[in-house]
Amino acid sequence: MIAIVGGSGTEALYRRKEELDINTPFGKATVYLLKEDVYLLLRHGRGHKVPPHMINYKANIWALKEMGTRGIIATNAVGSLIRNVKPGSFVIPHDFLDFTKSRSFTFYDDKVVHTDMTKPYDEEVRRAIIKSAKKLNLNIVERGVYVATEGPRYETPAEIRMFRRLGGTIVGMTGVPEVVLAKEVGIKYASLCVVTNYAAGMQKRISHSEVIKLMEVKLKEVKKIIDGAIEVLLEKWKK
Ligand code: HPA
């Protein structure tokens, strides 16, 4: 089973067939059936009401695990730290830097488990996304370091300069702990990041409406990339 975890601007992406409320030890999660073996979880809830630092990441990932999810394709709207990586581009991160502050970030509070993060993002799912985007002749950046910030505010120019020095490529508010929790429960996770803006200090100002507007422009491409990637993965995993 494959799940799409849809971020900002993706609510209009799919016709949802059935709504499933799933109870977990961490609270309720809502998952939508799209077609056989393919589900959608809207990270910010219906109507984009839940801000990044209030998302119940543990309930979401636990619910998907309970349902038998093998792979997750996430979407994240991000700002770019690199001039060459322009708004409108796609980045498939291979690593992250975690600058979140207050989130519930692990399933292992009662047991000593140190999860290997040498490859936080799954190569098989990453490759499927890259293959699909290439087949569509879309320009994508195949690797990148995702800097996760706490939000809900955007970053300062000084923070962005620091992140760039540390090796960051893109910045967003929701990639961590999602990728970590997925790794902890053994779900193969990768993210299709949509660059919606240059990060703070690289353009005049940043606004949420600008982010949503660019996501809307890219939505058709996002859907095509995801659909292609799902096809690749379902075919592989059927065997
Ligand atoms: N910073 C953090 N999150 C974001 C940005 C940004 O510039 N753009 C879209 N999500």
XYZ file of C-alpha atoms and ligand atoms in Angstrom:
249
model
C 0.000 0.000 0.000
C 1.154 3.515 -0.868
C 0.173 6.760 0.817
C 0.499 10.304 -0.397
C 1.024 12.784 2.414
C -0.146 16.001 0.830
C 1.174 19.348 2.060
C 0.204 22.958 1.416
C -1.930 23.470 -1.648
C -2.551 19.796 -2.445
C -6.117 19.431 -1.203
C -7.484 19.860 -4.713
C -5.184 17.195 -6.101
C -7.383 14.103 -5.977
C -11.007 13.064 -5.909
C -11.367 11.319 -2.574
C -13.448 8.162 -2.589
C -13.854 7.313 1.046
C -12.901 9.005 4.321
C -11.451 6.817 7.058
C -11.039 8.028 10.636
C -8.319 6.007 12.283
C -7.787 5.938 16.037
C -4.220 5.589 17.227
C -2.585 5.706 20.685
C -1.601 9.285 19.767
C -4.980 10.540 18.589
C -7.096 10.420 15.455
C -5.871 10.560 11.879
C -7.971 10.980 8.761
C -7.008 9.091 5.629
C -8.748 9.091 2.246
C -8.986 6.175 -0.128
C -8.083 7.245 -3.680
C -8.038 3.871 -5.413
C -7.050 0.319 -4.640
C -3.845 0.350 -2.562
C -3.478 4.149 -2.740
C -4.391 6.517 0.087
C -4.099 10.239 0.772
C -3.471 11.981 4.073
C -3.797 15.769 4.149
C -1.071 16.914 6.507
C -2.742 20.212 7.410
C -6.226 18.687 7.571
C -9.228 19.636 5.481
C -9.271 23.325 4.626
C -5.598 23.672 5.612
C -6.386 24.463 9.250
C -3.541 22.814 11.194
C -0.261 24.795 11.342
C 3.076 22.956 10.941
C 3.991 22.862 14.650
C 0.535 21.543 15.670
C 0.291 18.644 13.209
C -0.125 15.276 14.932
C 2.749 13.649 13.048
C 2.749 10.581 15.309
C -0.955 9.845 14.806
C -0.586 10.319 11.054
C 2.383 7.979 10.639
C 1.042 5.425 13.118
C -2.288 5.281 11.265
C -0.533 4.738 7.938
C 1.635 2.008 9.460
C -1.412 0.262 10.956
C -3.079 0.312 7.551
C -0.115 -1.529 6.064
C 1.595 1.322 4.234
C 4.815 0.268 2.556
C 5.782 3.579 0.994
C 4.986 7.269 1.432
C 5.298 9.954 -1.202
C 5.108 13.270 0.619
C 4.781 16.718 -0.878
C 6.321 19.762 0.763
C 6.242 23.409 -0.240
C 9.704 24.829 0.376
C 11.818 27.950 0.029
C 15.102 27.736 -1.891
C 18.477 28.665 -0.386
C 20.268 28.378 -3.718
C 19.934 30.977 -6.476
C 20.079 28.283 -9.191
C 17.207 26.351 -7.648
C 14.436 28.638 -8.781
C 10.825 28.950 -7.633
C 8.830 26.420 -9.632
C 11.548 23.744 -9.465
C 11.220 20.346 -7.848
C 13.761 18.973 -5.362
C 13.883 15.377 -4.102
C 15.850 15.637 -0.843
C 18.268 12.906 0.237
C 19.109 14.313 3.670
C 17.908 16.845 6.217
C 18.967 19.291 8.930
C 16.570 19.482 11.868
C 15.949 22.905 13.400
C 12.530 22.135 14.847
C 12.090 22.832 18.564
C 8.992 21.551 20.290
C 7.714 18.556 18.384
C 6.959 15.057 19.477
C 9.635 13.478 17.320
C 9.912 9.786 18.238
C 7.846 6.661 18.952
C 10.566 5.439 21.327
C 10.036 7.181 24.663
C 10.012 4.013 26.796
C 12.710 2.014 25.123
C 16.272 2.741 23.972
C 16.196 2.703 20.185
C 18.624 4.703 18.044
C 17.383 4.693 14.472
C 19.978 4.831 11.705
C 19.637 8.055 9.694
C 22.419 7.439 7.189
C 19.716 7.420 4.517
C 16.677 9.180 5.984
C 14.883 9.286 2.639
C 14.252 5.975 0.904
C 16.242 5.481 -2.307
C 13.647 3.268 -3.994
C 10.854 5.824 -3.533
C 13.212 8.699 -4.406
C 14.202 6.913 -7.634
C 10.551 6.304 -8.552
C 9.757 10.023 -8.162
C 12.846 11.035 -10.152
C 12.086 8.511 -12.910
C 8.515 9.745 -13.189
C 9.539 13.428 -13.355
C 12.184 12.692 -15.991
C 9.718 10.768 -18.119
C 7.535 13.885 -18.096
C 10.519 16.019 -19.127
C 10.245 18.042 -15.955
C 13.236 19.721 -14.441
C 14.120 18.273 -11.081
C 17.001 18.522 -8.649
C 17.759 14.928 -7.708
C 19.416 15.566 -4.365
C 19.224 18.208 -1.697
C 19.354 18.875 2.004
C 15.994 19.813 3.514
C 16.270 22.245 6.417
C 13.315 21.823 8.769
C 12.326 24.876 10.805
C 9.717 25.128 13.551
C 7.539 27.840 12.051
C 4.906 29.017 11.874
C 6.907 32.150 11.143
C 9.209 32.246 8.140
C 12.963 32.411 8.720
C 15.167 35.473 9.144
C 17.828 36.355 6.529
C 20.549 35.534 9.110
C 19.052 32.075 9.692
C 18.954 31.466 5.959
C 22.617 32.503 5.600
C 23.483 30.056 8.392
C 21.477 27.213 6.835
C 23.202 27.785 3.489
C 26.628 27.646 5.143
C 25.631 24.397 6.805
C 24.825 22.826 3.465
C 21.069 23.327 3.225
C 19.375 23.412 -0.181
C 15.734 24.082 0.710
C 13.775 25.082 3.804
C 10.350 24.019 5.027
C 8.365 23.484 8.221
C 6.894 19.996 7.959
C 9.513 17.536 6.686
C 10.704 16.659 10.187
C 9.651 14.725 12.237
C 7.538 13.089 9.494
C 10.485 11.445 7.731
C 11.985 10.338 11.076
C 8.779 8.731 12.353
C 8.300 6.910 9.048
C 11.842 5.572 9.327
C 11.229 4.448 12.907
C 8.273 2.288 11.860
C 9.915 1.064 8.655
C 7.847 2.898 6.040
C 9.805 3.823 2.915
C 9.496 7.607 2.713
C 10.515 10.219 0.152
C 9.396 13.749 -0.559
C 8.592 15.735 -3.661
C 9.493 19.278 -2.659
C 8.041 22.137 -4.643
C 10.065 25.346 -4.490
C 7.507 28.108 -4.056
C 9.862 31.005 -3.265
C 13.419 32.071 -2.544
C 14.141 31.940 1.180
C 14.153 35.008 3.425
C 16.612 37.709 2.395
C 16.806 36.406 -1.180
C 13.592 38.107 -2.280
C 11.698 41.149 -0.972
C 9.277 39.335 1.317
C 7.597 35.943 1.702
C 3.871 35.365 2.048
C 1.727 32.284 2.540
C -0.569 33.376 -0.286
C 2.439 33.432 -2.641
C 3.334 29.891 -1.536
C -0.210 28.624 -2.112
C -0.431 30.426 -5.458
C 2.727 28.787 -6.812
C 1.615 25.386 -5.502
C -1.621 25.813 -7.445
C 0.336 26.567 -10.610
C 2.459 23.421 -10.108
C -0.392 21.138 -9.026
C -0.928 19.436 -12.377
C 2.753 18.585 -12.612
C 2.838 17.431 -8.996
C -0.062 15.076 -9.660
C 1.540 13.691 -12.821
C 4.851 13.052 -11.050
C 3.145 11.336 -8.117
C 0.882 9.222 -10.328
C 3.870 8.077 -12.373
C 5.882 7.265 -9.264
C 3.011 5.294 -7.756
C 2.705 3.303 -10.960
C 6.413 2.435 -10.823
C 6.234 1.400 -7.167
C 2.994 -0.597 -7.382
C 4.391 -2.509 -10.331
C 7.618 -3.249 -8.424
C 5.920 -4.224 -5.192
C 3.289 -6.421 -6.829
C 5.964 -8.987 -7.620
N 10.365 28.752 4.600
C 9.745 27.794 5.306
N 8.729 27.093 4.814
C 8.331 27.354 3.558
C 8.943 28.339 2.774
C 10.017 29.091 3.334
O 10.609 29.981 2.697
N 8.296 28.341 1.570
C 7.346 27.374 1.639
N 7.361 26.772 2.839
